[in-house]
Tab-separated table of C-alpha atoms and ligand atoms in Angstrom:
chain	number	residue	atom	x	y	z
A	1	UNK	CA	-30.029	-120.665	-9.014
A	2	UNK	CA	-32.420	-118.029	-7.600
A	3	UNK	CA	-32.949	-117.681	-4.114
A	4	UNK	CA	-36.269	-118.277	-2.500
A	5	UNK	CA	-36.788	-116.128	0.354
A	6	UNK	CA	-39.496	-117.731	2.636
A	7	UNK	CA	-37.945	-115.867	5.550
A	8	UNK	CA	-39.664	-112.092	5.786
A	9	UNK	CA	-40.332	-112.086	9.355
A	10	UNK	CA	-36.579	-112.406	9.729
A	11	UNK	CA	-35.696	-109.555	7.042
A	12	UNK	CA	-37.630	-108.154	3.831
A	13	UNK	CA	-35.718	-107.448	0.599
A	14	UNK	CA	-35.488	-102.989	0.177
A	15	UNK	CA	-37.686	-101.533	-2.529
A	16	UNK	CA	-36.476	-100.596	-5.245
A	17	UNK	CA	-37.618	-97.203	-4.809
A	18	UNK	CA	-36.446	-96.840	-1.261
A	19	UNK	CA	-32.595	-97.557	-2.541
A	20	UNK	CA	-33.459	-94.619	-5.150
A	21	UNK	CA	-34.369	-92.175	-2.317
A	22	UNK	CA	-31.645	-93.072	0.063
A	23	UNK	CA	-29.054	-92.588	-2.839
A	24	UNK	CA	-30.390	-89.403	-3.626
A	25	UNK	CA	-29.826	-88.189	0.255
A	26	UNK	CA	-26.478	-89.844	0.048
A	27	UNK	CA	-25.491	-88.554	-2.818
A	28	UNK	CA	-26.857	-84.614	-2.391
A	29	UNK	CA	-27.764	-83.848	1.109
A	30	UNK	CA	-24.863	-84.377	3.034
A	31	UNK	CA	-25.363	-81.533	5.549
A	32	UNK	CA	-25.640	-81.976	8.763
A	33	UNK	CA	-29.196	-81.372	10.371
A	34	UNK	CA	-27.940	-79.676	13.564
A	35	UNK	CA	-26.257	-76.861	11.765
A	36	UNK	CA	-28.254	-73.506	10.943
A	37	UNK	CA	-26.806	-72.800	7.610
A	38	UNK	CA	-28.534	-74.022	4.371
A	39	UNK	CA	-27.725	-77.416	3.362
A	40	UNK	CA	-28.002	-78.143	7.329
A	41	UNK	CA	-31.466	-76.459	7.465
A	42	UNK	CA	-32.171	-78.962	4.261
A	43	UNK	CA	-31.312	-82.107	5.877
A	44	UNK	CA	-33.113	-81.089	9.048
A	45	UNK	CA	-36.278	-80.619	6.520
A	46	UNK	CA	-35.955	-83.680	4.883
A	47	UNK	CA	-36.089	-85.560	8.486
A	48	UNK	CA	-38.864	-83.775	9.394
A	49	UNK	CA	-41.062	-84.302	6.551
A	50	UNK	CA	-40.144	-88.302	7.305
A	51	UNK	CA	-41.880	-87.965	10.621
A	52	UNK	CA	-44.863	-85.982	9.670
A	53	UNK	CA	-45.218	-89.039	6.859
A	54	UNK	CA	-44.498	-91.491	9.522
A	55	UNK	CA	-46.947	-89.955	11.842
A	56	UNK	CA	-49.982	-89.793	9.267
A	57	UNK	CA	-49.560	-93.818	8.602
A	58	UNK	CA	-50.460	-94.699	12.217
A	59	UNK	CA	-52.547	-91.228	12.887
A	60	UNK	CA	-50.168	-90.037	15.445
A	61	UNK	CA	-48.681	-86.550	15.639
A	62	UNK	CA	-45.303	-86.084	14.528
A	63	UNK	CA	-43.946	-84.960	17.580
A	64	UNK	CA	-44.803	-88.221	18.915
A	65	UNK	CA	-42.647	-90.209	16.417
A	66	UNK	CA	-38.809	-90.529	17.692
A	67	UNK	CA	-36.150	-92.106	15.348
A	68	UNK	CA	-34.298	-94.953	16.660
A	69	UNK	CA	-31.434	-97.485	15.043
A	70	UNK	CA	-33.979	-100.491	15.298
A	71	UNK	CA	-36.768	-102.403	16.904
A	72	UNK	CA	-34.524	-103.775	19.672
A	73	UNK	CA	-33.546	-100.226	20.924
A	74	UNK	CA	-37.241	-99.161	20.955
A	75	UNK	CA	-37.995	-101.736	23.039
A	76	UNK	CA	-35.338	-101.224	25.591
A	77	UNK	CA	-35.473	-97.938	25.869
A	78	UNK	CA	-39.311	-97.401	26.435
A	79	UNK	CA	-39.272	-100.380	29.216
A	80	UNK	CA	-36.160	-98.937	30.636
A	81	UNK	CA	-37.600	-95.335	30.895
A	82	UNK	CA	-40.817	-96.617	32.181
A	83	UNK	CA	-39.869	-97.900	35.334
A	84	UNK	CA	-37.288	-95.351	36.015
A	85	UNK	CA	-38.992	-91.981	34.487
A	86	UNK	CA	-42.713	-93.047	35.397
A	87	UNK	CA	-43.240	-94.458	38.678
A	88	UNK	CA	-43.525	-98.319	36.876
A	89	UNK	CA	-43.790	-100.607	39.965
A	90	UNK	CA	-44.398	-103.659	38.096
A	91	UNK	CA	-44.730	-105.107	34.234
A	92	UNK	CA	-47.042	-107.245	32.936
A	93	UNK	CA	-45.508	-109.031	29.736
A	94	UNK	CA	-45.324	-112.982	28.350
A	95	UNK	CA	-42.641	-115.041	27.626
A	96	UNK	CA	-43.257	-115.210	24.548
A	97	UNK	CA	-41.654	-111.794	23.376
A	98	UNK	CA	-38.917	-111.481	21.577
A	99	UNK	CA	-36.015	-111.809	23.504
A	100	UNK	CA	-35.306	-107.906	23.088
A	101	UNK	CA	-38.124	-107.154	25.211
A	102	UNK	CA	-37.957	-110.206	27.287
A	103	UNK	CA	-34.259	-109.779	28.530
A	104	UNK	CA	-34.888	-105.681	28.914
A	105	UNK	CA	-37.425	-106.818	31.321
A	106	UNK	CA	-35.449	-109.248	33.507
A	107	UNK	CA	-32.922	-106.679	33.200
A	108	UNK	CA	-34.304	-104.091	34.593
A	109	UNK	CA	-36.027	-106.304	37.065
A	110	UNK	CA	-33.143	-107.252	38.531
A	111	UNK	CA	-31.333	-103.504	38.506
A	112	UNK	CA	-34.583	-102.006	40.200
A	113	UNK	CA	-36.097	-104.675	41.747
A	114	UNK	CA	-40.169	-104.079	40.077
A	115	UNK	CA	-42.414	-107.127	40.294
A	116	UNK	CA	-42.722	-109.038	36.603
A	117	UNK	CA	-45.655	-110.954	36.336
A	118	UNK	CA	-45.855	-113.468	32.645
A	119	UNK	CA	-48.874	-113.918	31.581
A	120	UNK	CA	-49.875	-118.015	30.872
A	121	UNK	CA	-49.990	-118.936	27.265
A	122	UNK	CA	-53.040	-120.395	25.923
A	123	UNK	CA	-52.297	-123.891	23.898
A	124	UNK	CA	-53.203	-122.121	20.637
A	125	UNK	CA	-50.560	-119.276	21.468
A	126	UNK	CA	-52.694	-116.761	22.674
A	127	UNK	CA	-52.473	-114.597	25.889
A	128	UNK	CA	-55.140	-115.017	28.937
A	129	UNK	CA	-57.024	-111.679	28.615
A	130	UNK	CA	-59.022	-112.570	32.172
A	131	UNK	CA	-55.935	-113.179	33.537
A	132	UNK	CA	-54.832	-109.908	32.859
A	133	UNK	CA	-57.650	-108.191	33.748
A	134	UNK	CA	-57.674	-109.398	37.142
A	135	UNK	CA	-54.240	-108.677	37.709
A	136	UNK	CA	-54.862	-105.388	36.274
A	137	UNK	CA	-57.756	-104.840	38.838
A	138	UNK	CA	-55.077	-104.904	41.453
A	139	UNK	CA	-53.434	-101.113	42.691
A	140	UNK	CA	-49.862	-100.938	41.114
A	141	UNK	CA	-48.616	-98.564	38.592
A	142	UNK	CA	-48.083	-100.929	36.099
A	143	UNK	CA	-46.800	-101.078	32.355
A	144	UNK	CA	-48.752	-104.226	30.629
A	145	UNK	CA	-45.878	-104.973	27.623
A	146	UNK	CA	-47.101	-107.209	24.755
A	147	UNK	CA	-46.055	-107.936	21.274
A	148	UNK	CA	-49.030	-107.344	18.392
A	149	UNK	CA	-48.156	-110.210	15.975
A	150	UNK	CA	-45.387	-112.862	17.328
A	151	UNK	CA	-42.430	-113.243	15.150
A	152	UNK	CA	-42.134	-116.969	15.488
A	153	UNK	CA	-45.786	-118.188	15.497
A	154	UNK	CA	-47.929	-115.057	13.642
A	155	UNK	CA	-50.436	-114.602	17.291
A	156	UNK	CA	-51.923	-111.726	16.775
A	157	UNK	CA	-52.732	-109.574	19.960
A	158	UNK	CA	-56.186	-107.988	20.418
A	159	UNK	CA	-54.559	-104.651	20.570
A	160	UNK	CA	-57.849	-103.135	20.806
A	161	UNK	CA	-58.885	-105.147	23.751
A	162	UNK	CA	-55.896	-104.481	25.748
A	163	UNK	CA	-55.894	-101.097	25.075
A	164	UNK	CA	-58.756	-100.697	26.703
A	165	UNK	CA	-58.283	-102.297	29.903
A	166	UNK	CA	-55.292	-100.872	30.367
A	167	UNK	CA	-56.842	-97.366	29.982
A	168	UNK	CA	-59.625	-98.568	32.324
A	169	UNK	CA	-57.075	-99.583	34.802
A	170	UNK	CA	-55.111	-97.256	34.267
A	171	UNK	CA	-52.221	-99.035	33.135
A	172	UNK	CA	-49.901	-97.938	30.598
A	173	UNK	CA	-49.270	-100.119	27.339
A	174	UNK	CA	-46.536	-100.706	25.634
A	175	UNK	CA	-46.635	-102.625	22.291
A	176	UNK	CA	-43.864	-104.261	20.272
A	177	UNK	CA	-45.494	-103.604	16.644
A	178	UNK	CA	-42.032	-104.669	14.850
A	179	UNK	CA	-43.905	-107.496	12.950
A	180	UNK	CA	-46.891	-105.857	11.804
A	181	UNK	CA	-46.441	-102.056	11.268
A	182	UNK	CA	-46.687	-101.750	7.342
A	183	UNK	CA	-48.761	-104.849	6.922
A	184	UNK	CA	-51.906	-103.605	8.739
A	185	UNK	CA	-53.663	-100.405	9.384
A	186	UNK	CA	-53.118	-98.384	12.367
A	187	UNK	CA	-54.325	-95.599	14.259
A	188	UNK	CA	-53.594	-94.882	17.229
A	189	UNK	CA	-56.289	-91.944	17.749
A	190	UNK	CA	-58.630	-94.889	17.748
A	191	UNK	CA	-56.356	-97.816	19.882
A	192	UNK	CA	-55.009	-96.244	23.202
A	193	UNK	CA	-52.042	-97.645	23.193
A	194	UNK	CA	-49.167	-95.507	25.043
A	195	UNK	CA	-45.787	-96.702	23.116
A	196	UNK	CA	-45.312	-98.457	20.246
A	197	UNK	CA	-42.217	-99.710	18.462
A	198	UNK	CA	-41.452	-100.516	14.676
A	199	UNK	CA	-38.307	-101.247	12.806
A	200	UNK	CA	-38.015	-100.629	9.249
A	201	UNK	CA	-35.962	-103.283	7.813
A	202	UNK	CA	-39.088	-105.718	8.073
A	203	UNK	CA	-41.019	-103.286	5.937
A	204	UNK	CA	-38.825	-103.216	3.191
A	205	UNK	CA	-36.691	-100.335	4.318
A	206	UNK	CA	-32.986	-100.017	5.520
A	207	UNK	CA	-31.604	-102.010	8.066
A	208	UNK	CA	-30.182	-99.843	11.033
A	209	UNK	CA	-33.492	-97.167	11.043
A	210	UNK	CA	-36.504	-97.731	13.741
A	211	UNK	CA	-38.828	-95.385	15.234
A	212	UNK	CA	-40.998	-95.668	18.673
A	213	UNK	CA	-44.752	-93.889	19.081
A	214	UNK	CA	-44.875	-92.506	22.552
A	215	UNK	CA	-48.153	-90.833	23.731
A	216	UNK	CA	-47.832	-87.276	23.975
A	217	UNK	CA	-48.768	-87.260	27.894
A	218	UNK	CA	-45.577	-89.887	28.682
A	219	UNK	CA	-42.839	-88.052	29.312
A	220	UNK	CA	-39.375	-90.447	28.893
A	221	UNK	CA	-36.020	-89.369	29.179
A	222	UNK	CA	-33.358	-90.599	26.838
A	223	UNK	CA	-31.788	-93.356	26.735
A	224	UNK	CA	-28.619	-91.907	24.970
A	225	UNK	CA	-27.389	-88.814	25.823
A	226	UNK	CA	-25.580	-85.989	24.300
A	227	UNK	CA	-26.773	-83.686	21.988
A	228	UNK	CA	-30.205	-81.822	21.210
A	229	UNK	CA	-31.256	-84.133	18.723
A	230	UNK	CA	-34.816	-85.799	18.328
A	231	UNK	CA	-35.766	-82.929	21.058
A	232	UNK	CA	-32.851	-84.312	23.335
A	233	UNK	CA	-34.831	-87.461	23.618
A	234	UNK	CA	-31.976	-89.319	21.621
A	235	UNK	CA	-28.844	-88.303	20.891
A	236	UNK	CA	-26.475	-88.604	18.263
A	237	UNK	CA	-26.352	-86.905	14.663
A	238	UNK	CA	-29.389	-88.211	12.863
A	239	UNK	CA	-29.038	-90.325	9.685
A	240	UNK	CA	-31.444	-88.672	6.461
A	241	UNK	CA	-30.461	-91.386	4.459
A	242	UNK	CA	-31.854	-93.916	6.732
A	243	UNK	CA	-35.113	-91.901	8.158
A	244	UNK	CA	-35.866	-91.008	4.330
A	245	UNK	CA	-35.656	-94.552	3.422
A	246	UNK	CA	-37.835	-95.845	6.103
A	247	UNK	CA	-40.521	-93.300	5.368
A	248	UNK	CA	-40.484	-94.103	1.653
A	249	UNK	CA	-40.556	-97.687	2.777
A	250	UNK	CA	-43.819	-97.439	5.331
A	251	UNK	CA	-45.765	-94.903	2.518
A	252	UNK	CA	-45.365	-97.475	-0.211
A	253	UNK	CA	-46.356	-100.177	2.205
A	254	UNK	CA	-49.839	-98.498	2.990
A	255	UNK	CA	-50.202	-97.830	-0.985
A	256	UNK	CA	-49.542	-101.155	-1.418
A	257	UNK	CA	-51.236	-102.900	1.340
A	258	UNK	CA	-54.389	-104.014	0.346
A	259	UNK	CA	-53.115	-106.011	-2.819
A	260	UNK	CA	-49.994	-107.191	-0.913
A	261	UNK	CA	-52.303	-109.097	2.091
A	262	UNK	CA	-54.357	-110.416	-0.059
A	263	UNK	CA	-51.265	-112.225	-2.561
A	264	UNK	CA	-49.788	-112.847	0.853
A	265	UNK	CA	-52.972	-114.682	2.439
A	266	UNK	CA	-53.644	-116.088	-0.945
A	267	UNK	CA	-49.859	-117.444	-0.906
A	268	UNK	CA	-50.187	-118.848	2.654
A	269	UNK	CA	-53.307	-120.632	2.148
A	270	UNK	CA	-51.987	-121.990	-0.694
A	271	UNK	CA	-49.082	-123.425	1.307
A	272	UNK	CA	-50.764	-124.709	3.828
A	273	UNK	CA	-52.843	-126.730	1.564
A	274	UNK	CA	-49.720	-128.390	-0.073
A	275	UNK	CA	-48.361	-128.637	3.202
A	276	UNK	CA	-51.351	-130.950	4.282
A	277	UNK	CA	-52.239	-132.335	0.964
A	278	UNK	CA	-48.293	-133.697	1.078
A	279	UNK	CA	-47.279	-134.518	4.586
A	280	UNK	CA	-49.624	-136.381	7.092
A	281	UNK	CA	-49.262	-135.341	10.452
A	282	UNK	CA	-48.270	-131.999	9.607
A	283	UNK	CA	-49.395	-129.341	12.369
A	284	UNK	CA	-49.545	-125.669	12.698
A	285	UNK	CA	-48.509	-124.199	15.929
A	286	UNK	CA	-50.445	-121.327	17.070
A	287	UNK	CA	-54.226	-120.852	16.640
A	288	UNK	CA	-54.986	-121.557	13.344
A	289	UNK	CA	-55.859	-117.689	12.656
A	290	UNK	CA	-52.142	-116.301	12.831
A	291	UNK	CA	-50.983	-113.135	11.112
A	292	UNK	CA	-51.490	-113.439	7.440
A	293	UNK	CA	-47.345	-113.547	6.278
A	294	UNK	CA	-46.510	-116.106	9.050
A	295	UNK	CA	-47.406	-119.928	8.795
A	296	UNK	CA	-45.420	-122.190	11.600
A	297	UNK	CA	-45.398	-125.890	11.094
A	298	UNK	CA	-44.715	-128.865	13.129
A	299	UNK	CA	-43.530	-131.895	10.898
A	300	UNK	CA	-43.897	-135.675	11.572
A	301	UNK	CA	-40.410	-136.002	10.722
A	302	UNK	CA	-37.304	-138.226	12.536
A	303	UNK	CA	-34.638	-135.636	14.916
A	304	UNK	CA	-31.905	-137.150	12.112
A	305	UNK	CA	-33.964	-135.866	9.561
A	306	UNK	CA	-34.895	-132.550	10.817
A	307	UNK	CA	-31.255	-132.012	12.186
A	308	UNK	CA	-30.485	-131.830	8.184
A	309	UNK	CA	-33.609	-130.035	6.814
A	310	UNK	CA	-32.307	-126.559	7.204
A	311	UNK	CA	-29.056	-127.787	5.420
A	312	UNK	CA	-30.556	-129.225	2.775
A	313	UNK	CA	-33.234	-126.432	2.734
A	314	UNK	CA	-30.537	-124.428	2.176
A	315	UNK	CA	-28.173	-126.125	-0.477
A	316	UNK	CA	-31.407	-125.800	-2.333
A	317	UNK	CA	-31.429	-122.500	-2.765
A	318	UNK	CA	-34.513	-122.239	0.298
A	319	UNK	CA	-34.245	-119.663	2.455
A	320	UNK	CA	-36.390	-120.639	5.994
A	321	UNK	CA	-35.345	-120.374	9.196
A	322	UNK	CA	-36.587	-122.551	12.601
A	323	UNK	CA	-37.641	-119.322	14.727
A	324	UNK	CA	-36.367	-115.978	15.007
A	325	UNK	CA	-33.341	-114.857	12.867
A	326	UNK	CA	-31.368	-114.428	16.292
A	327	UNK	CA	-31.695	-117.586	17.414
A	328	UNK	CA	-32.077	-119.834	14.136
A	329	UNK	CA	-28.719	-121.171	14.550
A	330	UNK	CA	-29.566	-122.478	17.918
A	331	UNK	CA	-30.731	-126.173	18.606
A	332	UNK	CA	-32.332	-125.173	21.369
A	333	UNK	CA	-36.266	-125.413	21.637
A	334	UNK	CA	-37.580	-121.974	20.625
A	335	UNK	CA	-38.663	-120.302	24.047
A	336	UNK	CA	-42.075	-119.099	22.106
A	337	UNK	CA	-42.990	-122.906	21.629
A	338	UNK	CA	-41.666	-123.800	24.286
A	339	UNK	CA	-44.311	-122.041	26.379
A	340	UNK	CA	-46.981	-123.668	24.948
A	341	UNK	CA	-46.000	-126.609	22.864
A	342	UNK	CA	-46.230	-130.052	24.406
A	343	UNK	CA	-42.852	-131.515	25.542
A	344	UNK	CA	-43.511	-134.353	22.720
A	345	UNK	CA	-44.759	-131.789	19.609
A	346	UNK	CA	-41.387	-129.615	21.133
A	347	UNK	CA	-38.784	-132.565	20.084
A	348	UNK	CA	-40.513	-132.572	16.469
A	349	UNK	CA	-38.714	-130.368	13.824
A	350	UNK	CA	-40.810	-126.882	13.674
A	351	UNK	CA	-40.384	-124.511	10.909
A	352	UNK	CA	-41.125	-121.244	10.491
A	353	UNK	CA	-41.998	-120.098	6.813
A	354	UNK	CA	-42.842	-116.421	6.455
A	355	UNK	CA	-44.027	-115.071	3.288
A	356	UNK	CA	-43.808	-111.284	1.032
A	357	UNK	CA	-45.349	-109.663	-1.686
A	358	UNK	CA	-42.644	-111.033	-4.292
A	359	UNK	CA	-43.022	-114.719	-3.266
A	360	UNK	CA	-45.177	-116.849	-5.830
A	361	UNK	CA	-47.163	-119.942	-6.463
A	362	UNK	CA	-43.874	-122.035	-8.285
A	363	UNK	CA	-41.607	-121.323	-5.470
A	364	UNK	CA	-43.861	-122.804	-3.149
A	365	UNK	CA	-44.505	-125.773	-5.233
A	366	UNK	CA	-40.374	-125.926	-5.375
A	367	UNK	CA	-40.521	-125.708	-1.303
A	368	UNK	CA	-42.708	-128.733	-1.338
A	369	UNK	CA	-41.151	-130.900	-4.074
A	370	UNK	CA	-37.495	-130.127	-1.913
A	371	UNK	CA	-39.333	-130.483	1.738
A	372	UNK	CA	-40.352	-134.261	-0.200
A	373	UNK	CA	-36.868	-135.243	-0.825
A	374	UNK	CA	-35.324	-134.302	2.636
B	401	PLP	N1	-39.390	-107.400	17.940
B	401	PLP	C1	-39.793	-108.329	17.075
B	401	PLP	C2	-41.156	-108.905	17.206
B	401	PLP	C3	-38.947	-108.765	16.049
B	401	PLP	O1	-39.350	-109.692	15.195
B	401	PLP	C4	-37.656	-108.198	15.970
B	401	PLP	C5	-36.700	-108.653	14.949
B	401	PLP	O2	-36.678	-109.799	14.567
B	401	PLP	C6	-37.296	-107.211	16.894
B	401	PLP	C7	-38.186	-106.840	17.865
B	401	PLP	C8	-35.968	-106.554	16.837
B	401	PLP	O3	-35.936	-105.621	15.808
B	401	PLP	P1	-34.526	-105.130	15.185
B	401	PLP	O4	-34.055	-106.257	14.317
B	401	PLP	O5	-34.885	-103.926	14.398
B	401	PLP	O6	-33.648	-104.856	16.313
């Protein structure tokens, strides 16, 4: 029985065409990009030429584009350096990050004592911009730290918006951009953000490669230290394979992205339709205009049945998962609905179905026949 993967938010599947790269780097340019002779000087190039690609996707400049391992380290690292590298006195964030950002913040919190102020959460998911701008009216050197497109519930952030109160204020902004970099334009000429973070493995790259944006003017120091590599802002012998991959991966993802969103939103209608034509009661959680892959549902079903619906989800051959991939196995309430769910809608079953370019019409038919018989 095939699989059917309704869980992209969590992972994507590689393209083909990425594997084809990587194993051409694995297989031929083994040298290593710190050393000066040729087949060094040839891995070094084929790095670079990743970053200048990476840079032109989101309009940056490549010498703003640092490799990472993945999202998670992005995150830490820029919130980390902040507040000991730039004078950050407090952090404005939400609590409904993911928890990479979230538990870097209480972290450092505690290890350097800043203020943290969490935004409220709107019922439909979304962030209280006047909130923030008063606090932001306020005299503190500040980083304001909030995800573009939740991973668990598809809000999207006004990036725009924020970007420019926070350059009114005087703020700097970070952004956690794993979820949508790939699936919608950027340019960050145009949005003044000051760091953003993507991971490639949810653009149909390799697992294990990330990169952060950081401003030109923001100086950070590394988080890992050692040798000269990535300008001695990250250490540790770089990985062509991976960096090749995940530029392939974000190039064919701009090519591709105008047909992909619209199968995707056609896909996720589509879905949502069934869901409703099928189910009565049947909620969405967020504001009814989430990101286009991500559709997060609240069914009117028993806690005995929904303790078995992943189970039987997945002895079908249905790949879905509850909230983020981290946490999935968890019975605990996801802390994203949990800050704005009610405490009844929070003991139904919520599921979080998250949709790609190879997903079709008969699979979701399939997820709704299967959904029927749980
Ligand atoms: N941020 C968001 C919004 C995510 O969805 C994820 C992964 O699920 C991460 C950060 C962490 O990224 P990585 O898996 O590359 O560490």
């Amino acid at each position: 029985m095939n699989q059917i993967y309704l869980d992209n938010a969590a992972t994507t599947s590689v393209f083909p065409e990425v594997v084809e790269e990587m194993v051409k780097v694995l297989s031929e340019d083994f040298g290593n990009p710190s050393s000066t002779y040729s087949i060094g000087r040839h891995s070094k190039a084929l790095i670079e030429n990743a970053r200048k690609s990476i840079a032109k996707c989101i309009n940056a400049q490549a010498s703003e584009i640092i490799f990472t391992s993945c999202g998670t380290e992005g995150n830490n690292w820029i919130i980390r350096s902040a507040v000991r590298d730039l004078g950050i006195k407090r952090i404005i964030s939400t609590k409904i990050e993911h928890h990479c950002t979230l538990y870097s913040i209480l972290q450092i919190q505690k290890e350097y004592g800043i203020e943290v102020v969490f935004l409220d959460i709107k019922p439909n998911s979304e962030v209280d911009y006047q909130q923030l701008e008063k606090l932001l009216e306020e005299d503190k050197p500040t980083l304001v730290s909030l995800m573009h497109v939740n991973n668990e519930v598809g809000t999207i952030l006004d990036l725009d918006r924020v970007a420019e109160m926070c350059e009114k204020h005087q703020a700097l902004f970070h952004t956690d951009t794993v979820q949508s970099v790939g699936k919608v334009e950027f340019d960050v000429e145009k949005t003044k953000l000051d760091f953003m973070v993507a991971s490639a493995h949810k653009f149909h790259g390799p697992k294990g490669a990330g990169f952060v944006y950081i401003r030109k003017k923001n100086i950070l120091k590394p988080m890992i230290v050692g040798g000269e590599q990535e300008k001695g802002m990250r250490a540790g012998t770089e990985a062509p394979h991976q960096v090749v991959g995940m530029a392939k991966a974000l190039e064919l993802s701009y090519e591709r992205l105008d047909q992909d969103r619209k199968k995707i939103t056609e896909l996720r209608d589509y879905c949502k339709e069934q869901l409703e034509k099928n189910f009565e009661g049947v909620k969405f959680n967020g504001n009814g205009t989430t990101f286009y892959n991500v559709l997060n549902i609240l069914l009117p079903f028993s806690p005995e049945k929904a303790a078995m619906m992943l189970f039987q989800l997945d002895i079908k051959g249905i790949a879905v998962s509850r909230g983020s991939a981290c946490q999935s196995g968890s019975q605990k309430p996801s802390h994203v609905l949990a800050e704005f769910l009610s405490d009844e809608d929070l003991k139904k079953p919520s599921l979080r179905l998250s949709f790609g370019h190879t997903n079709t019409k008969e699979e979701i038919d399939y997820f709704i026949e299967t959904l029927k018989s749980v």
